[in-house]
Short mmCIF file of C-alpha atoms in Angstrom, two decimals:
data_model
loop_
_atom_site.label_atom_id
_atom_site.label_comp_id
_atom_site.label_asym_id
_atom_site.label_seq_id
_atom_site.Cartn_x
_atom_site.Cartn_y
_atom_site.Cartn_z
CA MET P 1 0.00 0.00 0.00
CA PRO P 2 1.41 3.43 -0.87
CA ILE P 3 2.70 5.42 2.07
CA THR P 4 1.13 8.86 1.86
CA ARG P 5 1.70 11.99 3.87
CA ARG P 6 -1.61 11.33 5.61
CA THR P 7 -0.44 7.86 6.62
CA LEU P 8 2.77 9.22 8.09
CA LEU P 9 0.91 11.95 9.93
CA ALA P 10 -1.52 9.42 11.33
CA LEU P 11 1.43 7.50 12.72
CA THR P 12 2.84 10.64 14.35
CA PRO P 13 -0.04 12.86 15.46
CA THR P 14 2.30 15.20 17.32
CA LEU P 15 3.55 16.46 13.96
CA MET P 16 0.23 18.15 13.38
CA ALA P 17 1.12 20.76 15.96
CA GLY P 18 3.70 22.23 13.61
CA GLY P 19 1.17 22.93 10.87
CA LEU P 20 1.52 22.04 7.20
CA LEU P 21 3.64 24.16 4.92
CA SER P 22 2.96 23.33 1.29
CA GLY P 23 5.77 22.53 -1.09
CA ARG P 24 5.05 25.78 -2.96
CA ALA P 25 5.18 27.83 0.25
CA MET P 26 8.38 26.10 1.30
CA ALA P 27 9.91 26.81 -2.09
CA GLN P 28 9.13 30.48 -1.61
CA THR P 29 11.37 30.50 1.45
CA ALA P 30 14.28 29.40 -0.79
CA ASP P 31 15.23 26.75 1.74
CA PRO P 32 18.51 25.37 0.35
CA ARG P 33 17.78 21.99 1.94
CA LEU P 34 15.04 21.47 -0.64
CA ALA P 35 17.21 22.17 -3.65
CA ILE P 36 17.78 19.35 -6.12
CA ARG P 37 20.34 16.80 -4.99
CA ALA P 38 22.03 15.39 -8.06
CA VAL P 39 25.34 14.27 -9.51
CA GLY P 40 26.70 14.67 -13.02
CA ASN P 41 26.39 17.33 -15.68
CA PRO P 42 22.98 19.07 -15.81
CA ALA P 43 23.55 19.47 -19.56
CA ALA P 44 23.76 15.70 -20.04
CA LYS P 45 21.47 14.35 -22.73
CA VAL P 46 19.74 11.98 -20.32
CA HIS P 47 18.33 12.92 -16.94
CA VAL P 48 17.54 10.02 -14.62
CA GLU P 49 15.47 10.43 -11.47
CA GLU P 50 15.58 7.77 -8.76
CA PHE P 51 12.77 7.78 -6.23
CA PHE P 52 14.18 5.93 -3.25
CA SER P 53 13.72 5.29 0.45
CA LEU P 54 16.63 4.98 2.84
CA THR P 55 14.99 1.96 4.49
CA CYS P 56 14.33 0.14 1.21
CA THR P 57 16.47 -3.00 0.89
CA HIS P 58 16.02 -2.99 -2.89
CA CYS P 59 17.35 0.56 -3.01
CA ALA P 60 20.29 -0.51 -0.87
CA ARG P 61 21.12 -3.41 -3.16
CA PHE P 62 20.95 -1.17 -6.24
CA ALA P 63 23.20 1.38 -4.53
CA ALA P 64 25.75 -1.28 -3.63
CA GLU P 65 25.75 -3.45 -6.73
CA VAL P 66 24.70 -1.25 -9.66
CA PHE P 67 25.10 2.43 -8.85
CA PRO P 68 28.94 2.37 -8.70
CA GLU P 69 29.03 1.23 -12.33
CA VAL P 70 26.34 3.74 -13.28
CA ARG P 71 28.43 6.41 -11.58
CA SER P 72 31.69 5.56 -13.32
CA LYS P 73 30.38 4.70 -16.79
CA LEU P 74 27.40 6.97 -17.26
CA ILE P 75 27.46 9.84 -14.76
CA ASP P 76 31.16 10.64 -14.57
CA THR P 77 31.44 10.39 -18.35
CA GLY P 78 28.80 13.08 -18.85
CA LYS P 79 26.11 10.86 -20.31
CA VAL P 80 23.69 11.03 -17.38
CA TYR P 81 22.56 13.66 -14.91
CA TYR P 82 21.34 11.66 -11.91
CA ILE P 83 18.73 13.18 -9.61
CA PHE P 84 17.97 11.77 -6.18
CA ARG P 85 14.27 11.98 -5.28
CA ASP P 86 13.41 11.31 -1.64
CA PHE P 87 10.47 8.95 -1.20
CA PRO P 88 10.59 7.83 2.45
CA LEU P 89 8.47 4.76 3.14
CA ASP P 90 8.40 5.10 6.91
CA GLN P 91 9.21 7.47 9.74
CA VAL P 92 12.78 6.22 10.17
CA ALA P 93 13.49 6.83 6.49
CA LEU P 94 11.91 10.27 6.76
CA THR P 95 14.16 11.19 9.70
CA ALA P 96 17.24 9.99 7.84
CA CYS P 97 16.15 11.90 4.74
CA MET P 98 15.75 15.12 6.73
CA ILE P 99 19.27 14.75 8.12
CA ALA P 100 20.75 14.01 4.69
CA ARG P 101 19.17 17.13 3.23
CA SER P 102 20.44 19.26 6.09
CA LEU P 103 24.08 18.41 5.40
CA ALA P 104 26.15 20.42 2.96
CA PRO P 105 25.01 19.49 -0.59
CA GLU P 106 28.35 17.86 -1.43
CA ARG P 107 27.90 15.51 1.53
CA TYR P 108 24.42 14.38 0.52
CA GLU P 109 25.42 11.60 -1.89
CA PRO P 110 28.13 10.02 0.31
CA PHE P 111 25.88 10.20 3.37
CA VAL P 112 22.95 8.61 1.55
CA LEU P 113 25.17 5.85 0.18
CA ALA P 114 26.62 5.27 3.65
CA LEU P 115 23.13 4.96 5.13
CA LEU P 116 22.04 2.54 2.41
CA SER P 117 25.13 0.39 2.87
CA SER P 118 24.61 0.14 6.64
CA GLN P 119 20.85 -0.35 6.92
CA ASP P 120 21.28 -3.33 9.25
CA HIS P 121 22.91 -1.07 11.83
CA TRP P 122 20.22 1.59 12.02
CA ALA P 123 17.11 0.85 9.97
CA PHE P 124 15.70 -2.44 11.19
CA GLY P 125 14.77 -4.11 14.45
CA LYS P 126 15.21 -1.00 16.55
CA GLU P 127 12.97 1.30 18.50
CA PRO P 128 12.63 4.75 16.89
CA ALA P 129 14.88 6.31 19.53
CA GLU P 130 17.57 3.69 18.89
CA ALA P 131 17.41 4.22 15.14
CA GLU P 132 17.61 7.97 15.69
CA ALA P 133 20.71 7.54 17.87
CA GLU P 134 22.42 5.49 15.16
CA ILE P 135 21.57 8.07 12.51
CA GLN P 136 22.99 10.77 14.77
CA LYS P 137 26.28 8.89 15.07
CA MET P 138 26.60 8.78 11.30
CA ALA P 139 25.57 12.42 10.99
CA ALA P 140 28.29 13.38 13.46
CA LEU P 141 30.86 11.65 11.26
CA ALA P 142 29.54 13.74 8.37
CA GLY P 143 30.13 16.91 10.36
CA MET P 144 26.71 17.62 11.86
CA SER P 145 26.65 18.94 15.41
CA SER P 146 24.35 17.49 18.05
CA ASP P 147 22.45 20.77 18.27
CA LEU P 148 21.83 20.89 14.53
CA PHE P 149 20.76 17.25 14.53
CA GLN P 150 18.14 17.88 17.20
CA GLN P 151 16.98 21.05 15.48
CA THR P 152 16.61 19.20 12.19
CA ILE P 153 14.64 16.20 13.42
CA HIS P 154 12.16 18.53 15.11
CA ASP P 155 11.77 20.78 12.06
CA ASP P 156 8.17 20.18 11.04
CA LYS P 157 8.39 22.55 8.06
CA LEU P 158 11.13 20.44 6.50
CA ARG P 159 9.28 17.23 7.37
CA HIS P 160 6.06 18.38 5.73
CA ALA P 161 7.85 19.79 2.68
CA ILE P 162 9.47 16.40 2.02
CA MET P 163 6.14 14.65 2.43
CA ASP P 164 4.50 17.18 0.12
CA GLU P 165 7.01 16.22 -2.56
CA GLU P 166 6.26 12.56 -1.93
CA ASP P 167 2.55 13.22 -2.36
CA ARG P 168 3.27 15.15 -5.56
CA ALA P 169 5.22 12.19 -6.96
CA GLN P 170 2.37 9.85 -6.13
CA THR P 171 -0.16 12.12 -7.79
CA GLN P 172 1.83 13.19 -10.83
CA TYR P 173 3.79 10.04 -11.60
CA LYS P 174 1.85 7.35 -9.70
CA ILE P 175 4.94 6.44 -7.71
CA ASP P 176 3.99 3.80 -5.17
CA GLY P 177 7.20 1.93 -4.44
CA THR P 178 10.97 2.13 -4.44
CA PRO P 179 13.19 2.19 -6.30
CA THR P 180 11.41 3.84 -9.20
CA PHE P 181 13.42 5.31 -12.07
CA ARG P 182 12.37 7.91 -14.63
CA PHE P 183 14.42 8.35 -17.80
CA ASN P 184 13.99 11.77 -19.46
CA ASP P 185 10.26 11.64 -18.71
CA LYS P 186 10.09 9.01 -21.45
CA GLU P 187 9.98 5.83 -19.42
CA GLN P 188 9.30 4.94 -15.81
CA VAL P 189 10.48 1.69 -14.26
CA ALA P 190 9.34 0.61 -10.80
CA GLN P 191 11.85 -2.12 -10.01
CA GLU P 192 15.51 -2.81 -9.45
CA LEU P 193 17.61 -2.79 -12.60
CA THR P 194 20.88 -4.44 -13.49
CA TYR P 195 23.56 -2.21 -14.97
CA GLU P 196 22.85 -3.64 -18.42
CA GLN P 197 19.13 -2.90 -18.11
CA PHE P 198 19.84 0.59 -16.77
CA ALA P 199 22.26 1.36 -19.61
CA GLN P 200 19.70 0.19 -22.17
CA LYS P 201 17.09 2.55 -20.71
CA VAL P 202 19.59 5.41 -20.88
CA GLU P 203 20.38 4.61 -24.51
CA ALA P 204 16.69 4.54 -25.40
CA ALA P 205 16.04 7.83 -23.60
CA ALA P 206 18.87 9.49 -25.49
CA ARG P 207 17.31 8.85 -28.90
#
């Protein structure tokens, strides 16, 4: 079942106290945390969007087994501009996503990849407070202070803005699972891909 903003809010009623700031209203504040997180050349012929959740095991496997080859052969060579689209499937993923977006932009990709490669240490089988503590340890290694960490996880405006974007993706593109890839708005694939499959989609999108 798709995880909507309403579902997440139902799971955490205390968030309602902060009020809902729409994605458009948040954009008007020019919050740099909501800027596009991407790697590669924006002028590349093919733009690929990955909708992912930091607690998705399929996303973690793609990041570990396929993305390094995508990075070296397609992104670093200028063929693909790769855009990360946050699509948190649960509260733990949402917290981790908020922290990732609050780091300096150049630290976003390595932090996200570090989280995906260490899901067993922080994402599963833990109480929310335990998961939060593990995320904080990793955030500290990425240079985030304890004060900023606490400020970020209690920032309802950021939380709601991320969920607004998730709702937009569900409405506009019918995203209902992760990972989901979009290639130049030409094709959408809602499953893991091998490197060969990914490269074929890129080639087709470039035509």
